[in-house]
GROMACS .gro file of C-alpha atoms in nm:
model
  463
    1ARG     CA    1  -0.505   0.069  -1.815
    2TYR     CA    2  -0.768  -0.042  -1.561
    3LEU     CA    3  -0.707   0.258  -1.331
    4LEU     CA    4  -0.690   0.519  -1.610
    5GLU     CA    5  -0.976   0.370  -1.814
    6GLN     CA    6  -0.807   0.480  -2.136
    7ASP     CA    7  -0.511   0.376  -2.349
    8PHE     CA    8  -0.188   0.571  -2.309
    9PRO     CA    9   0.075   0.624  -2.582
   10GLY     CA   10   0.318   0.332  -2.603
   11MET     CA   11   0.083   0.092  -2.424
   12ARG     CA   12   0.056  -0.271  -2.533
   13ILE     CA   13  -0.126  -0.540  -2.335
   14GLY     CA   14  -0.100  -0.910  -2.411
   15PRO     CA   15  -0.043  -1.252  -2.253
   16GLU     CA   16   0.326  -1.250  -2.358
   17PRO     CA   17   0.576  -1.006  -2.195
   18THR     CA   18   0.474  -0.712  -2.415
   19THR     CA   19   0.618  -0.399  -2.253
   20ASP     CA   20   0.990  -0.385  -2.330
   21SER     CA   21   1.029  -0.032  -2.189
   22PHE     CA   22   0.996   0.158  -1.866
   23ILE     CA   23   0.707   0.397  -1.929
   24ALA     CA   24   0.646   0.693  -1.694
   25VAL     CA   25   0.273   0.766  -1.733
   26MET     CA   26   0.224   1.131  -1.632
   27TYR     CA   27  -0.025   1.415  -1.670
   28GLY     CA   28   0.005   1.643  -1.972
   29GLU     CA   29  -0.229   1.886  -2.147
   30THR     CA   30  -0.171   1.710  -2.478
   31GLU     CA   31  -0.125   1.340  -2.548
   32GLY     CA   32   0.222   1.229  -2.657
   33ASN     CA   33   0.556   1.059  -2.587
   34VAL     CA   34   0.889   1.196  -2.469
   35PRO     CA   35   1.189   0.963  -2.536
   36GLY     CA   36   1.436   0.873  -2.259
   37ASN     CA   37   1.733   1.081  -2.375
   38ALA     CA   38   1.519   1.397  -2.383
   39LEU     CA   39   1.363   1.308  -2.046
   40VAL     CA   40   1.689   1.294  -1.851
   41VAL     CA   41   1.790   1.646  -1.959
   42ASP     CA   42   1.449   1.798  -1.877
   43PRO     CA   43   1.491   1.996  -1.549
   44LYS     CA   44   1.113   1.987  -1.487
   45LYS     CA   45   1.106   1.605  -1.469
   46PRO     CA   46   1.253   1.403  -1.180
   47PHE     CA   47   1.456   1.166  -1.403
   48ARG     CA   48   1.791   1.344  -1.451
   49LYS     CA   49   1.988   1.094  -1.240
   50LEU     CA   50   1.879   0.804  -1.468
   51GLY     CA   51   2.137   0.920  -1.725
   52ARG     CA   52   2.399   0.709  -1.548
   53PHE     CA   53   2.236   0.386  -1.674
   54GLY     CA   54   2.345   0.468  -2.029
   55ASN     CA   55   2.194   0.462  -2.375
   56ALA     CA   56   2.088   0.097  -2.362
   57PHE     CA   57   1.846   0.192  -2.084
   58LEU     CA   58   1.747   0.535  -2.216
   59ASN     CA   59   1.642   0.379  -2.548
   60ARG     CA   60   1.404   0.166  -2.340
   61PHE     CA   61   1.267   0.453  -2.129
   62MET     CA   62   0.996   0.702  -2.220
   63CYS     CA   63   0.738   0.932  -2.069
   64SER     CA   64   0.379   0.896  -2.183
   65GLN     CA   65   0.175   1.210  -2.122
   66LEU     CA   66  -0.204   1.240  -2.143
   67PRO     CA   67  -0.480   1.461  -1.997
   68ASN     CA   68  -0.628   1.207  -1.753
   69GLU     CA   69  -0.788   1.310  -1.420
   70VAL     CA   70  -0.615   1.025  -1.229
   71LEU     CA   71  -0.270   1.149  -1.334
   72LYS     CA   72  -0.328   1.491  -1.174
   73SER     CA   73  -0.270   1.323  -0.836
   74ILE     CA   74  -0.037   1.032  -0.912
   75SER     CA   75   0.218   0.928  -1.175
   76ILE     CA   76   0.265   0.563  -1.269
   77ILE     CA   77   0.587   0.387  -1.371
   78ASP     CA   78   0.501   0.087  -1.590
   79SER     CA   79   0.796  -0.153  -1.583
   80PRO     CA   80   0.886  -0.401  -1.862
   81GLY     CA   81   0.732  -0.746  -1.868
   82ILE     CA   82   0.938  -0.995  -1.668
   83LEU     CA   83   1.146  -1.241  -1.873
   84SER     CA   84   1.291  -1.578  -1.777
   85GLY     CA   85   1.608  -1.744  -1.907
   86GLU     CA   86   1.966  -1.622  -1.881
   87LYS     CA   87   1.996  -1.528  -2.251
   88GLN     CA   88   1.696  -1.293  -2.239
   89ARG     CA   89   1.819  -1.125  -1.923
   90ILE     CA   90   2.161  -1.048  -2.070
   91SER     CA   91   2.002  -0.910  -2.389
   92ARG     CA   92   1.846  -0.616  -2.200
   93GLY     CA   93   2.183  -0.440  -2.223
   94TYR     CA   94   2.146  -0.256  -1.891
   95ASP     CA   95   2.125  -0.351  -1.521
   96PHE     CA   96   1.751  -0.410  -1.488
   97CYS     CA   97   1.760  -0.461  -1.110
   98GLN     CA   98   1.966  -0.145  -1.051
   99VAL     CA   99   1.707   0.059  -1.243
  100LEU     CA  100   1.425  -0.101  -1.041
  101GLN     CA  101   1.610  -0.021  -0.719
  102TRP     CA  102   1.648   0.343  -0.825
  103PHE     CA  103   1.274   0.373  -0.884
  104ALA     CA  104   1.187   0.174  -0.567
  105GLU     CA  105   1.373   0.425  -0.349
  106ARG     CA  106   1.171   0.714  -0.492
  107VAL     CA  107   0.817   0.583  -0.543
  108ASP     CA  108   0.538   0.572  -0.283
  109ARG     CA  109   0.391   0.235  -0.372
  110ILE     CA  110   0.524  -0.078  -0.549
  111ILE     CA  111   0.262  -0.314  -0.694
  112LEU     CA  112   0.364  -0.669  -0.793
  113LEU     CA  113   0.121  -0.827  -1.040
  114PHE     CA  114   0.050  -1.201  -1.058
  115ASP     CA  115  -0.196  -1.391  -1.275
  116ALA     CA  116  -0.410  -1.654  -1.103
  117HIS     CA  117  -0.302  -1.916  -1.362
  118LYS     CA  118   0.067  -1.811  -1.392
  119LEU     CA  119   0.212  -1.807  -1.043
  120ASP     CA  120   0.571  -1.913  -1.105
  121ILE     CA  121   0.828  -1.657  -0.994
  122SER     CA  122   1.100  -1.659  -1.262
  123ASP     CA  123   1.468  -1.596  -1.185
  124GLU     CA  124   1.443  -1.239  -1.311
  125PHE     CA  125   1.125  -1.168  -1.112
  126SER     CA  126   1.293  -1.310  -0.803
  127GLU     CA  127   1.598  -1.084  -0.857
  128ALA     CA  128   1.366  -0.788  -0.924
  129ILE     CA  129   1.178  -0.844  -0.596
  130LYS     CA  130   1.508  -0.877  -0.408
  131SER     CA  131   1.614  -0.537  -0.545
  132PHE     CA  132   1.324  -0.388  -0.343
  133ARG     CA  133   1.492  -0.491  -0.017
  134GLY     CA  134   1.451  -0.219   0.243
  135GLN     CA  135   1.131  -0.093   0.075
  136ASP     CA  136   0.905  -0.371   0.208
  137ASP     CA  137   0.651  -0.126   0.353
  138LYS     CA  138   0.582   0.005   0.001
  139ILE     CA  139   0.509  -0.335  -0.157
  140ARG     CA  140   0.155  -0.454  -0.234
  141VAL     CA  141   0.065  -0.765  -0.434
  142VAL     CA  142  -0.223  -0.796  -0.680
  143LEU     CA  143  -0.350  -1.144  -0.773
  144ASN     CA  144  -0.521  -1.065  -1.102
  145LYS     CA  145  -0.763  -1.265  -1.322
  146ALA     CA  146  -0.895  -1.443  -1.011
  147ASP     CA  147  -1.236  -1.476  -1.182
  148GLN     CA  148  -1.087  -1.738  -1.416
  149VAL     CA  149  -1.070  -1.999  -1.140
  150ASP     CA  150  -1.343  -2.128  -0.906
  151THR     CA  151  -1.345  -2.075  -0.528
  152GLN     CA  152  -1.163  -2.399  -0.442
  153GLN     CA  153  -0.889  -2.337  -0.698
  154LEU     CA  154  -0.859  -1.973  -0.586
  155MET     CA  155  -0.796  -2.087  -0.228
  156ARG     CA  156  -0.513  -2.313  -0.351
  157VAL     CA  157  -0.373  -2.043  -0.582
  158TYR     CA  158  -0.364  -1.791  -0.296
  159GLY     CA  159  -0.185  -2.042  -0.070
  160ALA     CA  160   0.069  -2.121  -0.344
  161LEU     CA  161   0.132  -1.748  -0.405
  162MET     CA  162   0.195  -1.679  -0.035
  163TRP     CA  163   0.434  -1.977  -0.018
  164SER     CA  164   0.626  -1.858  -0.328
  165LEU     CA  165   0.648  -1.500  -0.198
  166GLY     CA  166   0.767  -1.619   0.143
  167LYS     CA  167   1.072  -1.776  -0.025
  168VAL     CA  168   1.162  -1.453  -0.210
  169ILE     CA  169   1.062  -1.172   0.028
  170ASP     CA  170   1.243  -1.223   0.355
  171THR     CA  171   1.019  -1.037   0.603
  172PRO     CA  172   0.836  -1.154   0.917
  173GLU     CA  173   0.516  -0.973   0.805
  174VAL     CA  174   0.274  -1.122   0.555
  175LEU     CA  175   0.240  -0.910   0.240
  176ARG     CA  176  -0.098  -0.756   0.163
  177VAL     CA  177  -0.246  -0.935  -0.139
  178TYR     CA  178  -0.544  -0.788  -0.328
  179ILE     CA  179  -0.747  -1.052  -0.512
  180GLY     CA  180  -0.964  -0.957  -0.808
  181SER     CA  181  -1.014  -0.918  -1.180
  182PHE     CA  182  -0.869  -0.582  -1.272
  183TRP     CA  183  -1.002  -0.528  -1.622
  184ALA     CA  184  -1.335  -0.406  -1.761
  185HIS     CA  185  -1.458  -0.742  -1.894
  186PRO     CA  186  -1.747  -0.953  -1.758
  187LEU     CA  187  -1.645  -1.190  -1.475
  188ARG     CA  188  -1.608  -1.550  -1.593
  189ASN     CA  189  -1.680  -1.688  -1.246
  190THR     CA  190  -1.916  -1.474  -1.035
  191ASP     CA  191  -1.902  -1.680  -0.713
  192ASN     CA  192  -1.655  -1.441  -0.551
  193ARG     CA  193  -1.794  -1.116  -0.687
  194ARG     CA  194  -1.843  -0.962  -0.341
  195LEU     CA  195  -1.487  -1.054  -0.242
  196PHE     CA  196  -1.345  -0.897  -0.562
  197GLU     CA  197  -1.543  -0.575  -0.501
  198ALA     CA  198  -1.420  -0.546  -0.140
  199GLU     CA  199  -1.059  -0.614  -0.246
  200ALA     CA  200  -1.074  -0.359  -0.530
  201GLN     CA  201  -1.216  -0.103  -0.286
  202ASP     CA  202  -0.929  -0.169  -0.041
  203LEU     CA  203  -0.674  -0.128  -0.322
  204PHE     CA  204  -0.837   0.199  -0.432
  205LYS     CA  205  -0.831   0.332  -0.075
  206ASP     CA  206  -0.463   0.242  -0.049
  207ILE     CA  207  -0.378   0.425  -0.375
  208GLN     CA  208  -0.606   0.721  -0.294
  209SER     CA  209  -0.428   0.781   0.037
  210LEU     CA  210  -0.090   0.829  -0.136
  211PRO     CA  211  -0.115   1.202  -0.228
  212GLN     CA  212  -0.237   1.284   0.124
  213LYS     CA  213   0.064   1.122   0.292
  214ALA     CA  214   0.325   1.223   0.032
  215ALA     CA  215   0.486   1.498   0.245
  216VAL     CA  216   0.523   1.270   0.550
  217ARG     CA  217   0.678   0.997   0.333
  218LYS     CA  218   0.928   1.245   0.184
  219LEU     CA  219   1.023   1.349   0.536
  220ASN     CA  220   1.058   0.983   0.631
  221ASP     CA  221   1.293   0.927   0.334
  222LEU     CA  222   1.496   1.233   0.433
  223ILE     CA  223   1.544   1.092   0.787
  224LYS     CA  224   1.639   0.752   0.643
  225ARG     CA  225   1.895   0.907   0.406
  226ALA     CA  226   2.040   1.126   0.684
  227ARG     CA  227   2.095   0.821   0.906
  228LEU     CA  228   2.256   0.626   0.621
  229ALA     CA  229   2.480   0.922   0.528
  230LYS     CA  230   2.596   0.948   0.891
  231VAL     CA  231   2.687   0.578   0.902
  232HIS     CA  232   2.861   0.611   0.564
  233ALA     CA  233   3.072   0.897   0.703
  234TYR     CA  234   3.181   0.678   0.998
  235ILE     CA  235   3.283   0.389   0.767
  236ILE     CA  236   3.474   0.610   0.517
  237SER     CA  237   3.656   0.809   0.787
  238TYR     CA  238   3.757   0.486   0.966
  239LEU     CA  239   3.905   0.343   0.644
  240LYS     CA  240   4.092   0.671   0.582
  241LYS     CA  241   4.231   0.670   0.938
  242GLU     CA  242   4.361   0.311   0.907
  243MET     CA  243   4.552   0.372   0.582
  244PRO     CA  244   4.936   0.399   0.608
  245SER     CA  245   5.082   0.734   0.504
  246VAL     CA  246   5.359   0.598   0.275
  247PHE     CA  247   5.409   0.223   0.202
  248GLY     CA  248   5.181  -0.083   0.176
  249LYS     CA  249   4.866   0.104   0.079
  250GLU     CA  250   4.731  -0.165  -0.158
  251ASN     CA  251   4.784  -0.448   0.092
  252LYS     CA  252   4.620  -0.246   0.370
  253LYS     CA  253   4.327  -0.166   0.141
  254LYS     CA  254   4.271  -0.540   0.069
  255GLU     CA  255   4.299  -0.620   0.440
  256LEU     CA  256   4.043  -0.351   0.534
  257ILE     CA  257   3.796  -0.468   0.267
  258ASN     CA  258   3.821  -0.826   0.397
  259LYS     CA  259   3.779  -0.706   0.755
  260LEU     CA  260   3.471  -0.494   0.674
  261PRO     CA  261   3.224  -0.711   0.877
  262GLU     CA  262   3.449  -0.670   1.186
  263ILE     CA  263   3.478  -0.293   1.121
  264TYR     CA  264   3.096  -0.274   1.113
  265ILE     CA  265   3.074  -0.443   1.456
  266GLN     CA  266   3.341  -0.212   1.597
  267LEU     CA  267   3.160   0.101   1.471
  268GLN     CA  268   2.828  -0.027   1.603
  269ARG     CA  269   2.974  -0.055   1.953
  270GLU     CA  270   3.170   0.271   1.940
  271TYR     CA  271   2.888   0.496   1.810
  272HIS     CA  272   2.584   0.295   1.932
  273ILE     CA  273   2.443   0.248   1.580
  274SER     CA  274   2.189  -0.018   1.486
  275ALA     CA  275   2.315  -0.297   1.257
  276GLY     CA  276   2.022  -0.225   1.022
  277ASP     CA  277   2.166   0.120   0.934
  278PHE     CA  278   2.480  -0.027   0.774
  279PRO     CA  279   2.501  -0.094   0.398
  280GLU     CA  280   2.514  -0.453   0.275
  281VAL     CA  281   2.866  -0.593   0.332
  282LYS     CA  282   2.912  -0.765  -0.009
  283LYS     CA  283   2.790  -0.465  -0.206
  284MET     CA  284   3.009  -0.227  -0.003
  285GLN     CA  285   3.315  -0.452  -0.055
  286GLU     CA  286   3.255  -0.451  -0.434
  287LEU     CA  287   3.226  -0.070  -0.442
  288LEU     CA  288   3.537  -0.019  -0.225
  289GLU     CA  289   3.751  -0.228  -0.465
  290ASN     CA  290   3.756   0.064  -0.712
  291CYS     CA  291   3.817   0.342  -0.457
  292ASP     CA  292   4.138   0.515  -0.351
  293PHE     CA  293   4.119   0.516   0.032
  294THR     CA  294   4.380   0.794   0.062
  295LYS     CA  295   4.139   1.037  -0.106
  296PHE     CA  296   3.868   0.972   0.154
  297HIS     CA  297   3.787   1.255   0.399
  298SER     CA  298   3.847   1.243   0.773
  299LEU     CA  299   3.551   1.256   1.012
  300LYS     CA  300   3.415   1.606   1.074
  301PRO     CA  301   3.246   1.601   1.419
  302LYS     CA  302   3.073   1.936   1.357
  303LEU     CA  303   2.888   1.796   1.052
  304ILE     CA  304   2.783   1.485   1.249
  305GLU     CA  305   2.664   1.716   1.527
  306ALA     CA  306   2.461   1.918   1.275
  307VAL     CA  307   2.293   1.599   1.144
  308ASP     CA  308   2.213   1.485   1.501
  309ASN     CA  309   2.068   1.828   1.580
  310MET     CA  310   1.854   1.814   1.266
  311LEU     CA  311   1.722   1.466   1.352
  312ALA     CA  312   1.657   1.554   1.717
  313ASN     CA  313   1.506   1.903   1.684
  314LYS     CA  314   1.446   2.035   1.331
  315ILE     CA  315   1.257   1.730   1.204
  316ALA     CA  316   1.009   1.744   1.496
  317SER     CA  317   0.917   2.107   1.417
  318LEU     CA  318   0.895   2.024   1.045
  319MET     CA  319   0.659   1.735   1.127
  320SER     CA  320   0.427   1.963   1.325
  321LEU     CA  321   0.426   2.215   1.036
  322ILE     CA  322   0.326   1.939   0.790
  323THR     CA  323   0.047   1.825   1.025
  324GLN     CA  324  -0.085   2.184   1.053
  325GLU     CA  325  -0.068   2.230   0.676
  326GLU     CA  326  -0.255   1.905   0.612
  327SER     CA  327  -0.531   1.997   0.858
  328ASN     CA  328  -0.582   2.336   0.688
  329MET     CA  329  -0.586   2.194   0.335
  330PRO     CA  330  -0.873   1.996   0.180
  331THR     CA  331  -0.821   1.620   0.175
  332GLU     CA  332  -0.639   1.534  -0.146
  333MET     CA  333  -0.773   1.221  -0.313
  334VAL     CA  334  -0.719   1.050  -0.646
  335HIS     CA  335  -1.014   1.113  -0.880
  336GLY     CA  336  -1.110   1.001  -1.229
  337GLY     CA  337  -1.078   0.671  -1.413
  338ALA     CA  338  -1.176   0.358  -1.222
  339PHE     CA  339  -1.174   0.552  -0.891
  340ASP     CA  340  -1.495   0.740  -0.978
  341GLY     CA  341  -1.691   0.425  -1.055
  342THR     CA  342  -1.698   0.316  -0.692
  343MET     CA  343  -1.766   0.648  -0.519
  344ALA     CA  344  -2.139   0.714  -0.556
  345GLY     CA  345  -2.463   0.579  -0.696
  346PRO     CA  346  -2.612   0.231  -0.661
  347PHE     CA  347  -2.286   0.064  -0.773
  348GLY     CA  348  -2.074   0.229  -0.504
  349HIS     CA  349  -1.912  -0.011  -0.259
  350GLY     CA  350  -2.159  -0.131   0.005
  351TYR     CA  351  -2.458   0.043  -0.149
  352GLY     CA  352  -2.781  -0.131  -0.046
  353GLU     CA  353  -2.592  -0.367   0.187
  354GLY     CA  354  -2.583  -0.396   0.566
  355ALA     CA  355  -2.703  -0.077   0.741
  356LYS     CA  356  -2.742   0.096   0.400
  357GLU     CA  357  -3.009  -0.154   0.287
  358GLY     CA  358  -3.344   0.014   0.231
  359ALA     CA  359  -3.198   0.368   0.218
  360ASP     CA  360  -3.383   0.452  -0.104
  361GLU     CA  361  -3.707   0.264  -0.023
  362GLU     CA  362  -4.023   0.430   0.107
  363GLU     CA  363  -4.118   0.139   0.333
  364TRP     CA  364  -3.926   0.074   0.655
  365VAL     CA  365  -3.675  -0.201   0.566
  366VAL     CA  366  -3.729  -0.385   0.898
  367ALA     CA  367  -4.103  -0.424   0.827
  368LYS     CA  368  -4.056  -0.730   0.603
  369ASP     CA  369  -3.917  -0.938   0.896
  370LYS     CA  370  -4.121  -0.768   1.170
  371PRO     CA  371  -4.393  -1.042   1.197
  372ALA     CA  372  -4.123  -1.297   1.293
  373TYR     CA  373  -3.966  -1.051   1.539
  374ASP     CA  374  -4.311  -0.973   1.690
  375GLU     CA  375  -4.362  -1.342   1.774
  376ILE     CA  376  -4.042  -1.338   1.980
  377PHE     CA  377  -4.135  -0.996   2.130
  378TYR     CA  378  -4.469  -1.122   2.272
  379THR     CA  379  -4.306  -1.429   2.431
  380LEU     CA  380  -4.097  -1.185   2.644
  381SER     CA  381  -4.406  -1.065   2.840
  382PRO     CA  382  -4.425  -0.697   2.744
  383ILE     CA  383  -4.585  -0.456   2.993
  384ASN     CA  384  -4.775  -0.161   2.840
  385GLY     CA  385  -4.635  -0.261   2.500
  386LYS     CA  386  -4.268  -0.253   2.612
  387ILE     CA  387  -4.010  -0.503   2.736
  388SER     CA  388  -3.745  -0.426   2.997
  389GLY     CA  389  -3.371  -0.425   2.933
  390ILE     CA  390  -3.335  -0.754   3.126
  391SER     CA  391  -3.591  -0.930   2.902
  392ALA     CA  392  -3.431  -0.784   2.588
  393LYS     CA  393  -3.085  -0.893   2.705
  394LYS     CA  394  -3.199  -1.257   2.747
  395GLU     CA  395  -3.304  -1.263   2.382
  396MET     CA  396  -3.015  -1.055   2.243
  397VAL     CA  397  -2.738  -1.267   2.401
  398THR     CA  398  -2.865  -1.572   2.208
  399SER     CA  399  -2.690  -1.414   1.906
  400LYS     CA  400  -2.356  -1.491   2.084
  401LEU     CA  401  -2.228  -1.143   1.991
  402PRO     CA  402  -1.996  -0.985   2.252
  403ASN     CA  403  -2.141  -0.741   2.506
  404SER     CA  404  -1.956  -0.446   2.351
  405VAL     CA  405  -2.144  -0.502   2.022
  406LEU     CA  406  -2.479  -0.572   2.188
  407GLY     CA  407  -2.436  -0.254   2.396
  408LYS     CA  408  -2.393  -0.051   2.079
  409ILE     CA  409  -2.700  -0.219   1.923
  410TRP     CA  410  -2.903  -0.135   2.238
  411LYS     CA  411  -2.802   0.234   2.214
  412LEU     CA  412  -2.903   0.248   1.847
  413ALA     CA  413  -3.232   0.059   1.898
  414ASP     CA  414  -3.353   0.245   2.211
  415CYS     CA  415  -3.459   0.550   2.007
  416ASP     CA  416  -3.638   0.735   2.291
  417GLY     CA  417  -3.370   0.643   2.548
  418ASP     CA  418  -3.623   0.519   2.810
  419GLY     CA  419  -3.431   0.197   2.885
  420MET     CA  420  -3.708  -0.018   2.736
  421LEU     CA  421  -3.797  -0.144   2.388
  422ASP     CA  422  -4.136  -0.135   2.216
  423ASP     CA  423  -4.215  -0.379   1.933
  424GLU     CA  424  -4.061  -0.155   1.664
  425GLU     CA  425  -3.744  -0.084   1.866
  426PHE     CA  426  -3.709  -0.458   1.937
  427ALA     CA  427  -3.751  -0.538   1.565
  428LEU     CA  428  -3.480  -0.277   1.491
  429ALA     CA  429  -3.246  -0.439   1.748
  430LYS     CA  430  -3.299  -0.780   1.584
  431HIS     CA  431  -3.235  -0.624   1.240
  432LEU     CA  432  -2.907  -0.467   1.363
  433ILE     CA  433  -2.801  -0.804   1.511
  434LYS     CA  434  -2.870  -0.965   1.171
  435ILE     CA  435  -2.656  -0.695   0.999
  436LYS     CA  436  -2.365  -0.772   1.232
  437LEU     CA  437  -2.402  -1.151   1.196
  438ASP     CA  438  -2.398  -1.111   0.816
  439GLY     CA  439  -2.050  -0.958   0.848
  440TYR     CA  440  -2.132  -0.588   0.800
  441GLU     CA  441  -2.030  -0.299   1.025
  442LEU     CA  442  -2.282  -0.120   1.247
  443PRO     CA  443  -2.343   0.250   1.179
  444GLY     CA  444  -2.206   0.508   1.428
  445THR     CA  445  -2.545   0.679   1.451
  446LEU     CA  446  -2.881   0.545   1.342
  447PRO     CA  447  -2.949   0.634   0.973
  448SER     CA  448  -3.284   0.809   0.913
  449HIS     CA  449  -3.419   0.519   0.702
  450LEU     CA  450  -3.375   0.276   0.994
  451VAL     CA  451  -3.561   0.492   1.251
  452PRO     CA  452  -3.890   0.313   1.340
  453PRO     CA  453  -4.196   0.488   1.184
  454SER     CA  454  -4.357   0.565   1.523
  455HIS     CA  455  -4.036   0.736   1.642
  456ARG     CA  456  -3.965   0.945   1.334
  457LYS     CA  457  -4.136   1.275   1.422
  458PRO     CA  458  -3.996   1.318   1.773
  459PHE     CA  459  -3.656   1.199   1.646
  460GLN     CA  460  -3.648   1.469   1.375
  461THR     CA  461  -3.770   1.739   1.620
  462ALA     CA  462  -3.493   1.646   1.861
  463GLU     CA  463  -3.242   1.691   1.579
   0.00000   0.00000   0.00000
């Protein structure tokens, strides 16, 4: 709702778990709903395989279409509100985690939402997060309603969230958490406004980059699936080979299922495969219980060879084609909704801050602090109205900024490139130091509004 900036059909927002359905929010010329059973038979939609989850799920699945600019670039899957308690979980009537896993394998980004005052991870949420195993690079966490607590409480809430997530998501990397208040209401606590704006901007950039990298991610998924299919072929053909031709098939099947961890190790050594490419042992054992091993196929070395050839040669040429295509096409970004509010104008991120301060003012922005900078300038014994690089360095290093940063500031401040600074250039250097000390980034080239007044004409002529 926050990203689209409009209601979509079937939407309900409330403090209780309101959404009881999976809603695919997609672009459409007219606003309306398509129920689950109709969706899975539509060849133009990517949901045909969801039919295997049965009517209990399909009655709780729908596609909400509306003509929204954001949805031209991305589609959103809104999952049901998380429940807690065994009774409620059983009453869903379908395997919630299996459905989540199906979506997780196909989406580009998974966003987990937490409220700043409701951090507990229920049993169902914990199981849901575990179903995303293997998709850790897609997961982002949003800590919402952070304006409802003060700074001290927010620090504790963030620590508690990271601790809770560490127990559920078993990865060595720390998850990226975006802190903010993602709704269009006034902030209750404005102390962290700047933090919320920076975090929202980071989240927008992350979402906006998705269409641009979609082709590479699809290729990445293809490689992943090819590797898994190859390993699967090795496991199945091994089980087929070990089966007796006449008697004792059931006993041998049980023995092979029990010995699956040892079979994995044997195949790893024989074919030099990483342990991470093998399916989970317990899940594989459960699936094998219902299979007839005698109907499995034997290993076909030519097919394995074809897969290896594809991974070694074809994928590399495909990757270069995608790179060429992307360079020739205009950069695809997500537009519309909340994304447009932070792109331009005085409320764009960073507008009027750091190096952008004073961009729309007639007076030189450094002038207001110049009297204080002039006092320092004249203590450095200027000759013919200029100080040498050595004198400037003595003053600039008092900022304790590293030489790499001070070197960049010197290049920006020495407008005429004579290796010396006049009073205006020195004031500019001090202003740039202040920008860096305040936590802002330095510009790559000096913006026109920061050029000292006495250097403006020659600077523009040189351009």
